Coordinates of N, CA and C in Angstrom, one line a residue:
X184 N 10.5 25.5 -0.9 CA 10.0 25.4 -2.1 C 8.8 26.2 -2.1
X185 N 8.6 27.1 -3.4 CA 7.5 27.7 -3.2 C 7.2 27.6 -4.8
X186 N 5.2 27.2 -4.7 CA 4.9 27.0 -6.2 C 3.6 28.3 -6.3
X187 N 3.8 28.8 -7.5 CA 3.2 29.8 -8.0 C 2.1 29.2 -9.2
X188 N 0.8 29.1 -9.1 CA 0.0 28.5 -10.1 C -0.4 29.9 -10.4
X189 N -0.5 30.3 -11.7 CA -1.0 31.1 -12.8 C -1.7 30.7 -13.9
X190 N -3.0 30.9 -13.1 CA -4.3 30.2 -14.1 C -4.3 31.1 -15.5
X191 N -4.2 32.2 -15.5 CA -4.4 33.2 -16.7 C -3.4 32.9 -17.7
X192 N -2.3 32.7 -17.1 CA -0.9 32.6 -18.0 C -0.9 30.7 -18.3
X193 N -1.7 30.0 -17.4 CA -1.5 28.7 -17.5 C -0.2 27.9 -17.4
X194 N 0.5 28.7 -16.2 CA 1.5 28.0 -15.8 C 1.8 27.8 -14.5
X195 N 3.1 26.8 -14.1 CA 3.0 26.6 -12.6 C 4.7 27.2 -12.3
X196 N 5.0 28.0 -11.6 CA 6.4 28.3 -11.7 C 6.8 27.7 -10.0
X197 N 8.0 27.1 -10.0 CA 8.5 26.2 -9.0 C 9.9 27.2 -8.7
X198 N 9.9 27.6 -7.5 CA 10.8 28.4 -7.0 C 11.9 27.5 -5.8
X199 N 12.9 27.6 -5.8 CA 13.5 26.6 -4.9 C 14.9 27.0 -4.4
X200 N 15.0 27.6 -2.9 CA 16.3 28.3 -2.5 C 17.3 28.0 -3.1
X201 N 18.6 28.7 -3.7 CA 19.4 28.7 -4.4 C 19.2 27.9 -5.7
X202 N 18.3 27.9 -6.2 CA 18.1 27.3 -7.8 C 16.9 28.3 -8.5
X203 N 17.4 28.2 -9.7 CA 16.5 29.0 -10.8 C 15.1 28.3 -10.4
X204 N 14.6 29.7 -11.0 CA 12.8 29.6 -11.1 C 12.6 28.5 -12.2
X205 N 11.7 27.6 -12.0 CA 11.6 27.0 -13.6 C 9.8 27.1 -13.7
X206 N 9.7 27.2 -14.8 CA 8.3 27.7 -15.0 C 7.4 26.1 -15.7
X207 N 6.4 25.5 -15.2 CA 5.7 24.5 -16.2 C 4.5 24.9 -16.8
X208 N 4.1 24.5 -17.8 CA 3.2 24.3 -18.2 C 1.7 23.8 -17.5
X209 N 1.3 24.4 -16.9 CA 0.0 24.4 -15.8 C -0.3 22.7 -16.0
X210 N -0.9 22.7 -17.2 CA -1.8 21.3 -17.4 C -0.7 20.2 -18.0
X211 N 0.5 20.4 -18.0 CA 1.5 19.4 -18.3 C 1.9 18.3 -17.1
X212 N 2.8 17.4 -17.4 CA 3.0 16.2 -16.6 C 3.7 16.9 -15.2
X213 N 4.7 17.6 -15.3 CA 5.7 18.4 -14.2 C 4.5 19.0 -13.2
X214 N 3.9 19.7 -13.5 CA 2.9 20.3 -13.1 C 1.9 19.5 -12.0
X215 N 1.7 18.5 -12.8 CA 0.6 17.7 -12.2 C 1.3 16.9 -11.1
X216 N 2.6 16.7 -11.2 CA 3.2 15.8 -10.4 C 3.5 17.0 -9.0
X217 N 3.9 18.4 -9.2 CA 4.0 19.0 -8.1 C 2.7 19.1 -7.2
X218 N 1.5 19.5 -7.9 CA 0.8 19.6 -7.4 C -0.2 18.6 -7.0
X219 N 0.1 17.5 -7.4 CA -0.5 16.3 -6.8 C 0.1 15.7 -5.5
X220 N 1.6 16.2 -5.2 CA 2.2 16.0 -4.3 C 1.9 16.9 -3.0
X221 N 1.5 18.2 -3.3 CA 1.1 18.8 -2.3 C -0.5 18.7 -1.8
X222 N -1.0 18.4 -2.9 CA -2.4 17.4 -3.0 C -2.6 16.4 -1.5
X223 N -1.5 15.2 -2.0 CA -1.3 14.6 -1.2 C -1.3 14.6 0.4
X224 N -0.1 15.6 0.6 CA 0.6 16.1 1.9 C -0.7 16.8 2.7
X225 N -1.3 17.7 2.0 CA -2.4 18.4 2.7 C -3.5 17.7 2.8
X226 N -4.0 16.9 2.2 CA -5.1 16.3 2.5 C -4.7 14.9 3.6
X227 N -3.8 14.2 3.4 CA -3.4 13.5 4.5 C -3.2 14.3 6.0
X228 N -2.8 15.7 6.0 CA -2.5 16.3 7.3 C -4.1 16.5 7.7
X229 N -5.4 16.5 6.6 CA -6.4 16.9 7.1 C -7.6 15.6 7.5
X230 N -6.6 14.7 7.1 CA -7.2 13.3 7.1 C -8.2 12.6 6.1
X231 N -8.1 13.3 5.0 CA -9.1 13.2 4.0 C -9.2 11.5 3.7
X232 N -8.3 11.0 3.8 CA -8.5 9.4 3.7 C -9.6 8.5 4.7
X233 N -9.9 9.5 5.9 CA -11.0 8.9 6.9 C -12.4 9.1 6.4
X234 N -12.6 9.4 5.2 CA -13.8 9.9 4.6 C -14.2 8.3 3.8
X235 N -13.8 7.5 3.7 CA -14.3 6.3 2.6 C -14.5 5.3 3.8
X236 N -15.2 4.6 3.3 CA -16.1 3.2 4.0 C -16.1 2.3 2.7
X237 N -16.0 1.2 3.1 CA -16.2 0.0 2.3 C -17.3 -0.5 2.8
X238 N -18.7 -0.8 2.1 CA -19.6 -2.0 2.9 C -20.1 -1.2 4.3
X239 N -19.8 0.1 4.6 CA -20.4 0.4 5.6 C -19.3 0.4 6.8
X240 N -17.7 -0.2 6.6 CA -16.8 -0.2 7.4 C -15.6 0.9 7.0
X241 N -15.2 1.9 8.0 CA -13.9 2.6 7.4 C -12.9 1.9 6.7
X242 N -12.5 2.5 5.8 CA -11.0 1.6 4.8 C -10.3 2.5 5.1
X243 N -9.8 3.6 5.4 CA -8.6 4.3 5.9 C -7.4 3.9 4.6
X244 N -7.9 4.2 3.4 CA -7.3 4.6 2.3 C -7.6 5.5 1.3
X245 N -6.5 5.8 0.8 CA -6.5 6.7 -0.6 C -7.5 5.4 -1.4
X246 N -8.6 6.0 -2.2 CA -9.0 5.7 -3.4 C -8.4 5.0 -4.7
X247 N -7.3 5.9 -4.8 CA -6.6 5.5 -5.3 C -5.9 4.5 -6.0
X248 N -5.3 3.9 -4.3 CA -4.8 3.0 -4.2 C -5.5 1.5 -4.3
X249 N -6.7 1.8 -3.7 CA -7.5 0.6 -4.0 C -8.0 0.1 -5.4
X250 N -8.3 1.1 -6.1 CA -8.3 0.5 -7.4 C -7.3 0.0 -7.9
X251 N -5.8 0.7 -7.8 CA -4.8 -0.2 -8.1 C -4.4 -1.2 -7.7
X252 N -4.5 -1.5 -6.3 CA -5.2 -2.8 -5.6 C -5.6 -4.0 -6.5
X253 N -6.8 -3.4 -7.0 CA -7.9 -4.0 -7.6 C -7.2 -4.5 -9.1
X254 N -6.1 -3.7 -9.3 CA -5.5 -4.5 -10.6 C -4.5 -5.3 -10.6
X255 N -3.8 -5.3 -9.3 CA -3.3 -6.0 -9.0 C -3.9 -7.9 -8.7
X256 N -4.9 -7.5 -8.0 CA -5.7 -8.7 -7.6 C -5.9 -9.5 -9.1
X257 N -6.6 -8.4 -10.0 CA -6.9 -9.2 -11.5 C -5.4 -9.9 -12.0
X258 N -4.4 -9.4 -12.0 CA -3.0 -9.6 -12.3 C -2.6 -10.9 -12.4
X259 N -2.8 -10.9 -10.9 CA -2.3 -12.3 -9.7 C -3.2 -13.3 -9.7
X260 N -4.5 -13.0 -9.3 CA -5.3 -14.0 -8.8 C -5.3 -14.6 -7.6
X261 N -4.8 -13.8 -6.6 CA -4.3 -15.0 -5.8 C -5.3 -15.3 -4.7
X262 N -4.8 -16.6 -4.6 CA -5.9 -17.5 -3.8 C -5.6 -17.4 -2.2
X263 N -4.7 -16.7 -1.7 CA -4.5 -15.9 -0.3 C -4.1 -14.6 0.1
X264 N -4.6 -14.0 0.5 CA -4.4 -12.8 0.7 C -4.3 -12.1 2.3
X265 N -3.2 -11.9 2.8 CA -2.6 -11.6 4.0 C -2.9 -10.1 4.4
X266 N -3.5 -9.7 5.2 CA -3.2 -8.3 5.1 C -2.7 -8.1 7.0
X267 N -1.9 -7.6 7.5 CA -1.2 -7.1 8.6 C -2.0 -5.7 9.0
X268 N -2.9 -5.3 10.3 CA -3.4 -4.2 10.5 C -4.8 -4.1 10.2
X269 N -5.6 -4.6 10.7 CA -7.2 -4.5 10.1 C -8.1 -3.4 10.9
X270 N -7.7 -2.7 11.8 CA -8.7 -1.4 12.1 C -10.0 -1.9 12.4
X271 N -10.6 -1.0 11.8 CA -12.3 -1.7 11.9 C -12.8 -2.5 10.7
X272 N -11.8 -3.1 9.8 CA -11.8 -4.4 9.2 C -12.6 -3.8 7.6
X273 N -12.9 -2.5 7.1 CA -13.1 -2.1 6.2 C -11.8 -2.8 4.6
X274 N -11.0 -2.9 5.1 CA -10.1 -3.3 4.0 C -10.0 -4.8 3.5
X275 N -10.3 -5.5 4.8 CA -10.7 -7.0 4.8 C -11.9 -7.2 3.9
X276 N -12.9 -6.4 4.0 CA -14.1 -6.6 3.3 C -13.8 -6.1 1.8
X277 N -12.8 -5.5 1.6 CA -12.6 -4.8 0.3 C -12.3 -6.2 -0.6
X278 N -11.0 -6.7 0.1 CA -10.2 -7.8 -0.2 C -11.0 -9.0 -0.7
X279 N -12.1 -9.4 0.3 CA -13.0 -10.3 0.1 C -13.5 -9.9 -0.9
X280 N -14.3 -9.1 -1.3 CA -15.1 -8.8 -2.2 C -14.6 -8.8 -3.4
X281 N -13.0 -8.5 -4.1 CA -12.2 -8.6 -4.9 C -12.0 -10.5 -5.1
X282 N -11.8 -10.9 -3.8 CA -11.9 -12.3 -4.2 C -13.3 -13.2 -4.4
X283 N -14.4 -12.5 -4.0 CA -15.6 -13.3 -4.5 C -15.7 -13.0 -5.9
X284 N -15.7 -11.5 -6.5 CA -15.7 -11.3 -7.6 C -14.8 -12.2 -8.8
X285 N -13.6 -12.6 -8.5 CA -13.0 -13.5 -9.3 C -13.1 -14.7 -9.4
X286 N -13.9 -15.2 -8.2 CA -14.7 -16.4 -8.0 C -13.6 -17.3 -7.2
X287 N -12.3 -17.1 -6.2 CA -11.4 -17.6 -5.8 C -10.6 -16.6 -4.8
X288 N -10.4 -17.3 -3.7 CA -9.3 -16.5 -2.6 C -9.8 -16.4 -1.6
X289 N -9.3 -16.2 -0.7 CA -9.4 -15.9 1.0 C -8.7 -14.9 1.5
X290 N -9.1 -14.3 2.7 CA -8.3 -13.4 3.4 C -8.1 -13.7 4.6
X291 N -6.8 -13.0 5.3 CA -6.6 -13.5 6.9 C -6.0 -12.3 7.0
X292 N -6.8 -12.1 8.0 CA -6.2 -10.5 8.6 C -5.4 -10.5 10.1
X293 N -4.5 -9.8 10.4 CA -4.1 -9.9 11.3 C -3.4 -8.7 12.2
X294 N -3.9 -8.4 13.4 CA -3.3 -7.3 14.3 C -3.3 -7.7 15.7
X295 N -2.2 -7.0 16.4 CA -2.1 -7.3 17.8 C -3.2 -6.7 18.9
X296 N -4.2 -5.9 18.2 CA -5.4 -5.7 18.8 C -6.7 -5.6 17.8
X297 N -7.7 -6.2 18.3 CA -9.0 -6.5 17.5 C -10.0 -5.4 18.2
X298 N -10.7 -4.6 17.5 CA -12.1 -4.1 18.2 C -12.8 -4.8 18.4
X299 N -13.6 -4.7 19.8 CA -14.5 -5.5 20.1 C -15.6 -5.6 19.4
X300 N -16.1 -6.7 19.1 CA -17.1 -6.9 17.8 C -16.9 -7.2 16.7
X301 N -15.6 -6.8 16.5 CA -15.2 -7.1 14.8 C -15.5 -8.3 14.2
X302 N -15.3 -9.6 15.1 CA -15.3 -10.9 14.2 C -16.7 -11.2 14.0
X303 N -17.8 -10.6 14.8 CA -19.4 -10.8 14.6 C -19.7 -9.7 13.3
X304 N -19.1 -8.7 13.3 CA -19.5 -7.7 12.4 C -19.0 -8.5 10.9
X305 N -17.9 -8.9 11.0 CA -17.2 -9.5 9.6 C -18.3 -10.4 9.2
X306 N -18.5 -11.5 10.2 CA -19.0 -12.9 10.1 C -20.6 -12.5 9.5
X307 N -21.2 -11.4 9.7 CA -22.4 -11.1 9.4 C -22.7 -10.6 7.8
X308 N -21.4 -10.0 7.1 CA -21.5 -9.9 5.9 C -21.1 -11.1 4.9
X309 N -21.7 -10.7 3.7 CA -22.1 -11.8 2.7 C -20.6 -12.5 2.5
X310 N -19.7 -11.7 2.7 CA -18.2 -12.4 2.3 C -17.5 -12.7 3.6
X311 N -18.3 -12.7 4.7 CA -17.4 -12.8 5.9 C -16.7 -14.5 5.9
X312 N -17.3 -15.3 5.3 CA -16.8 -16.6 5.4 C -15.5 -16.6 4.7
X313 N -15.1 -15.7 3.8 CA -13.7 -15.7 3.2 C -12.7 -15.1 4.3
X314 N -13.0 -14.4 5.5 CA -11.8 -13.6 6.2 C -11.8 -14.6 7.3
X315 N -10.4 -14.7 8.0 CA -9.7 -15.3 9.1 C -8.9 -14.3 9.7
X316 N -9.7 -14.1 11.3 CA -8.8 -13.4 12.0 C -7.6 -14.0 12.6
X317 N -6.5 -13.2 12.8 CA -5.7 -13.7 13.8 C -4.9 -12.4 14.6
X318 N -4.9 -12.8 16.1 CA -4.4 -11.4 16.7 C -3.1 -11.9 17.2
X319 N -2.3 -11.0 17.3 CA -1.3 -11.0 17.7 C 0.1 -10.3 16.8
X320 N 1.1 -10.1 17.2 CA 2.2 -9.5 16.6 C 2.4 -10.0 15.5
X321 N 2.3 -9.3 14.3 CA 2.2 -9.9 12.9 C 3.7 -10.3 12.4
X322 N 4.5 -9.8 13.0 CA 5.9 -10.5 12.7 C 6.3 -11.4 14.1
X323 N 5.7 -11.9 14.4 CA 5.9 -13.0 15.5 C 5.8 -14.4 15.1
X324 N 7.0 -15.2 15.4 CA 6.9 -16.5 15.3 C 5.7 -17.2 15.4
X325 N 4.5 -16.9 16.7 CA 3.4 -17.5 16.6 C 2.5 -17.3 15.7
X326 N 2.3 -16.1 15.4 CA 1.3 -15.8 14.0 C 1.9 -16.3 12.9
X327 N 3.1 -16.2 12.5 CA 3.5 -17.1 11.2 C 3.3 -18.7 11.4
X328 N 3.2 -19.0 12.5 CA 3.1 -20.7 12.5 C 0.9 -20.8 12.4
X329 N 0.6 -20.0 12.9 CA -0.8 -19.9 12.6 C -1.2 -19.9 11.2
X330 N -0.6 -18.9 10.5 CA -0.6 -18.5 9.0 C 0.3 -19.9 8.3
X331 N 0.9 -20.6 8.6 CA 1.4 -21.6 7.8 C 0.6 -22.8 7.9
X332 N -0.2 -22.8 9.2 CA -1.1 -23.9 9.3 C -2.4 -23.6 8.4
X333 N -2.5 -22.3 8.0 CA -4.0 -22.3 7.2 C -3.5 -22.2 5.6
X334 N -2.2 -22.0 5.5 CA -1.9 -21.8 3.9 C -1.4 -23.2 3.1
X335 N -2.1 -23.4 2.2 CA -1.6 -24.6 1.5 C -0.4 -23.9 0.9
X336 N 0.6 -25.1 0.3 CA 1.9 -24.7 -0.3 C 1.3 -23.6 -1.6
X337 N 0.8 -24.5 -2.5 CA 0.4 -24.5 -3.7 C -0.1 -22.9 -3.9
X338 N -0.5 -22.4 -2.9 CA -1.7 -21.3 -2.8 C -0.8 -19.9 -3.4
X339 N -1.7 -19.1 -4.5 CA -0.7 -17.8 -4.8 C -0.9 -16.7 -3.7
X340 N -0.2 -16.5 -3.3 CA -0.3 -15.8 -2.0 C 0.3 -13.9 -2.0
X341 N -0.7 -13.0 -1.6 CA -0.5 -11.7 -1.7 C -0.4 -11.1 -0.3
X342 N 0.4 -10.2 0.0 CA 0.5 -9.9 1.6 C 0.5 -8.1 1.5
X343 N -0.1 -7.6 2.3 CA -0.1 -6.2 2.4 C 0.0 -5.9 4.0
X344 N 0.8 -5.2 4.0 CA 1.8 -4.9 5.1 C 1.1 -3.3 5.5
X345 N 0.0 -3.3 7.0 CA -0.6 -2.0 7.0 C -0.6 -2.0 8.6
X346 N 0.3 -2.3 9.5 CA 0.4 -2.5 10.9 C 1.0 -1.1 11.3
X347 N 1.9 -1.3 12.2 CA 2.7 -0.7 13.1 C 3.8 -0.3 11.9
X348 N 3.9 1.4 11.8 CA 4.5 1.5 10.8 C 6.1 2.1 11.0
X349 N 6.8 1.6 12.0 CA 8.2 2.3 12.4 C 8.7 1.2 11.4
X350 N 10.1 1.6 11.2 CA 11.0 1.1 10.2 C 11.2 -0.2 10.7
X351 N 11.3 -0.5 12.0 CA 12.1 -1.5 12.8 C 10.8 -2.7 12.6
X352 N 9.5 -2.4 12.7 CA 8.7 -3.2 12.3 C 8.2 -3.9 11.1
X353 N 8.1 -2.9 10.1 CA 7.7 -3.1 8.5 C 9.1 -3.8 8.5
X354 N 10.2 -3.7 8.9 CA 11.5 -4.6 8.4 C 11.4 -5.7 8.8
X355 N 11.1 -6.3 10.2 CA 10.4 -7.5 10.4 C 9.6 -8.2 9.8
X356 N 8.6 -7.2 9.5 CA 7.2 -8.1 8.5 C 8.2 -8.1 7.4
X357 N 8.7 -7.4 6.6 CA 8.8 -7.7 5.4 C 9.6 -8.9 5.0
X358 N 10.9 -9.4 6.3 CA 11.4 -10.7 6.1 C 10.7 -12.1 6.9
X359 N 9.7 -11.4 7.5 CA 8.5 -12.6 7.7 C 8.3 -13.1 6.8
X360 N 7.3 -12.2 6.2 CA 6.3 -12.6 5.0 C 7.1 -13.3 3.5
X361 N 8.2 -12.4 3.3 CA 8.6 -12.4 2.0 C 8.7 -14.1 1.4
X362 N 9.1 -14.8 2.4 CA 9.4 -16.5 2.2 C 7.9 -16.7 1.5
X363 N 6.7 -16.5 1.9 CA 5.8 -16.8 1.8 C 4.7 -16.4 0.2
X364 N 5.6 -15.3 0.0 CA 5.1 -14.4 -1.1 C 5.2 -15.3 -2.4
X365 N 4.3 -15.8 -3.2 CA 4.7 -16.5 -4.7 C 5.2 -15.7 -5.9
X366 N 6.2 -16.7 -6.5 CA 6.7 -15.7 -7.7 C 5.3 -14.9 -8.4
X367 N 6.0 -13.6 -9.0 CA 5.1 -13.0 -9.6 C 3.8 -12.3 -8.9
X368 N 4.0 -12.6 -7.7 CA 2.7 -12.0 -6.8 C 3.4 -10.5 -5.9
X369 N 2.8 -10.1 -5.0 CA 3.2 -9.1 -4.3 C 3.4 -8.8 -2.8
X370 N 4.4 -8.2 -2.3 CA 4.6 -7.7 -1.2 C 4.6 -6.6 -0.9
X371 N 3.2 -5.8 -0.2 CA 3.1 -4.3 -0.6 C 3.2 -4.0 1.1
X372 N 3.9 -2.3 1.0 CA 4.2 -2.0 2.2 C 3.2 -0.6 2.2
X373 N 2.2 -0.6 2.9 CA 1.6 0.6 3.1 C 1.9 1.7 3.5
X374 N 1.8 2.8 3.0 CA 2.3 4.3 3.8 C 3.6 4.6 3.7
X375 N 4.0 4.5 2.5 CA 5.3 4.6 2.3 C 5.4 6.3 2.1
X376 N 4.3 6.7 2.2 CA 4.1 8.2 1.9 C 4.7 8.9 2.9
X377 N 4.8 8.3 4.5 CA 4.9 9.1 5.4 C 6.5 9.7 5.5
X378 N 7.5 9.2 4.8 CA 8.5 9.8 4.4 C 8.4 11.1 4.0
X379 N 7.4 11.4 3.4 CA 7.1 12.7 2.5 C 6.2 13.8 3.1
X380 N 5.9 13.1 4.4 CA 4.9 14.2 5.4 C 5.7 14.4 6.9
X381 N 7.2 14.0 6.6 CA 7.7 14.7 8.1 C 7.5 15.7 8.6
X382 N 7.2 16.7 7.5 CA 7.0 18.6 7.5 C 5.9 19.1 7.9
X383 N 4.9 18.1 7.4 CA 3.3 18.6 7.6 C 2.6 18.8 8.8
X384 N 1.7 19.2 9.0 CA 1.0 19.3 10.5 C 0.6 18.0 10.7
X385 N 1.0 17.4 11.6 CA 0.4 16.1 12.2 C 1.8 15.0 11.9
X386 N 2.8 15.6 11.3 CA 3.7 14.6 10.7 C 4.8 14.4 11.8
X387 N 5.9 14.1 11.7 CA 6.9 13.9 12.7 C 8.4 14.0 12.0
X388 N 9.4 14.8 12.3 CA 10.4 14.9 11.7 C 11.4 13.5 11.5
X389 N 11.1 12.4 12.3 CA 11.5 11.0 12.6 C 11.4 10.2 11.5
X390 N 10.1 10.5 10.9 CA 9.3 10.1 9.7 C 10.4 9.7 8.6
X391 N 11.5 10.7 8.2 CA 12.3 10.6 7.0 C 13.2 9.2 7.1
X392 N 13.5 8.5 8.6 CA 14.2 7.5 8.4 C 13.3 6.5 9.2
X393 N 12.7 6.8 10.0 CA 11.6 5.9 10.5 C 10.1 5.8 10.1
X394 N 10.0 4.8 9.0 CA 9.1 4.8 8.2 C 9.0 3.8 7.4
X395 N 7.8 3.2 6.8 CA 7.9 2.2 5.8 C 8.8 2.3 4.5
X396 N 9.0 3.3 4.0 CA 9.8 3.4 2.9 C 11.2 3.0 3.3
X397 N 11.7 3.7 4.4 CA 13.4 3.4 4.6 C 13.3 2.1 4.8
X398 N 12.2 1.2 5.7 CA 12.3 -0.6 5.7 C 12.3 -1.1 4.3
X399 N 11.4 -0.8 3.4 CA 11.4 -1.0 2.1 C 12.8 -1.0 1.3
X400 N 13.3 0.4 1.4 CA 14.8 0.6 0.6 C 15.6 -0.7 1.5
X401 N 16.0 -0.8 2.6 CA 17.0 -1.5 3.4 C 16.5 -2.8 3.0
X402 N 15.7 -3.3 3.0 CA 14.8 -4.9 2.5 C 15.3 -5.2 1.2
X403 N 15.0 -4.1 0.2 CA 15.3 -4.4 -1.4 C 17.4 -4.7 -1.3
X404 N 17.6 -4.0 -0.7 CA 19.3 -4.0 -0.8 C 20.0 -5.2 -0.5
X405 N 19.1 -6.0 0.1 CA 19.3 -7.5 0.8 C 18.4 -8.5 0.2
X406 N 17.4 -8.4 -0.8 CA 16.7 -9.2 -1.4 C 16.5 -8.9 -2.5
X407 N 17.2 -9.3 -3.7 CA 17.1 -9.1 -5.1 C 16.0 -10.0 -5.6
X408 N 15.8 -10.9 -5.0 CA 14.7 -11.9 -5.4 C 13.1 -10.8 -5.5
X409 N 13.5 -9.7 -5.0 CA 12.3 -8.8 -5.5 C 12.3 -7.3 -6.1
X410 N 11.4 -7.0 -6.7 CA 12.0 -5.6 -7.4 C 10.6 -4.7 -7.2
X411 N 11.0 -3.2 -7.2 CA 10.0 -2.5 -7.2 C 9.3 -2.2 -8.1
X412 N 7.8 -2.0 -8.4 CA 7.1 -1.6 -9.3 C 6.4 -0.4 -9.3
X413 N 6.4 -0.1 -10.3 CA 5.6 1.4 -10.2 C 4.3 1.1 -11.2
X414 N 3.3 1.7 -11.2 CA 2.1 1.5 -12.0 C 2.2 1.7 -13.2
X415 N 1.7 0.7 -14.3 CA 1.8 0.7 -15.5 C 0.7 1.0 -15.7
X416 N 0.1 2.0 -16.9 CA -1.1 2.7 -17.3 C -1.6 1.4 -18.4
X417 N -2.8 1.3 -19.2 CA -3.3 0.7 -20.1 C -2.4 0.5 -21.3
X418 N -2.4 -0.1 -21.9 CA -1.7 -0.3 -23.3 C -2.2 1.2 -24.4
X419 N -1.4 1.9 -24.7 CA -1.7 2.8 -25.6 C -2.0 4.5 -25.0
X420 N -1.6 4.2 -23.4 CA -1.7 5.7 -22.8 C -0.1 5.9 -21.7
X421 N 0.5 5.6 -22.3 CA 1.8 5.7 -22.1 C 2.3 7.0 -21.3
X422 N 1.4 7.8 -22.1 CA 1.6 9.6 -21.6 C 1.0 9.8 -20.4
X423 N 0.2 9.1 -19.9 CA -0.3 9.4 -18.2 C 0.6 9.7 -17.4
X424 N 0.3 10.7 -16.4 CA 1.0 10.8 -15.6 C 1.2 9.9 -14.5
X425 N 2.7 10.1 -13.7 CA 2.6 9.3 -12.6 C 1.5 9.1 -11.7
X426 N 1.5 8.0 -10.9 CA 0.0 7.4 -10.3 C 0.1 8.2 -8.8
X427 N -0.9 8.6 -8.4 CA -1.1 9.3 -7.0 C -1.2 8.2 -5.7
X428 N -0.7 8.1 -4.9 CA -0.4 7.0 -3.8 C 0.3 7.5 -2.9
X429 N -0.6 6.7 -1.5 CA 0.0 6.8 -0.5 C 1.2 5.6 -0.1
X430 N 1.4 4.7 -1.2 CA 1.9 3.6 -1.1 C 3.2 3.5 -2.2
X431 N 3.4 4.7 -2.6 CA 4.5 5.0 -4.0 C 6.0 4.6 -3.2
X432 N 6.6 3.4 -4.1 CA 7.7 2.7 -3.8 C 7.6 1.8 -2.9
X433 N 6.2 1.2 -2.6 CA 5.7 0.3 -1.6 C 5.3 -1.1 -2.4
X434 N 5.3 -1.1 -3.9 CA 4.7 -2.3 -4.3 C 5.9 -3.3 -4.9
X435 N 6.0 -4.4 -4.2 CA 7.4 -5.1 -4.1 C 6.7 -6.6 -5.2
X436 N 7.3 -6.7 -6.1 CA 7.0 -7.7 -6.8 C 7.9 -8.7 -6.6
X437 N 7.7 -10.3 -6.0 CA 8.7 -11.4 -6.5 C 8.6 -12.1 -7.8
X438 N 10.4 -11.8 -8.2 CA 10.9 -11.9 -9.4 C 10.6 -13.6 -9.7
X439 N 10.1 -14.1 -11.0 CA 10.1 -15.5 -11.2 C 11.3 -16.0 -11.5
X440 N 11.4 -17.2 -11.0 CA 12.8 -17.8 -11.0 C 13.5 -17.6 -12.4
X441 N 15.2 -17.7 -12.6 CA 15.7 -17.9 -13.8 C 15.5 -19.8 -14.2
X442 N 14.7 -19.8 -15.5 CA 15.1 -21.3 -15.8 C 16.7 -21.8 -15.9
X443 N 16.8 -22.9 -15.4 CA 18.5 -23.5 -15.5 C 18.6 -23.4 -17.2
X444 N 19.9 -23.3 -17.5 CA 20.3 -23.5 -18.6 C 21.2 -24.6 -19.1

């Protein structure tokens, strides 16, 4: 594919092999979608997302996704947030700060490897008391037993999966955590963008099939109790373009049970 931006004419021409060249208004929705896709791909390759921290700790997320996650917190008001894959703890602090702002909720972080000193670092923060760390394979029975021991049955539970991004592991995580995600809450698979990064510098051709997006597709085919959710703009702003995200297609919401008739 070739994209030709003509700022003088105010157009974006899209040329694909074997297809007729299509011209879009440069400042329209279609052009924004094409340009955003390439911006995300180039930014990922350049590790753009490595440049952000939360309360001094690396967060390794696209800020757009964090703001949209805040919208989900506001919608769901979770009392328990579980994140797999903690890295250096920045995202755990982010979740805990949202819980504190909402006046409820706590965070459980799970990872097979924990950086030295992470527990102490998190404990020193004013939201540290809201964070619990569990070390182990996030999809293992042992870890799930520890989570069940911590979880109250009536807690509104939200789960974010951001550990090993192979299709097999993410599918295991989806199956393991789906039962504890409460009605109306979310099971989020991070970095579904990997499928679209297979051909960029630093990407791998195998990511087309071996990635979180492939795991989500397979999971949804077997779990009609979950639905894929796209970002909804605020009321009255329906003309806004599609959200820019590393997690596109990975936001899964548990449907409410139908009432018996």
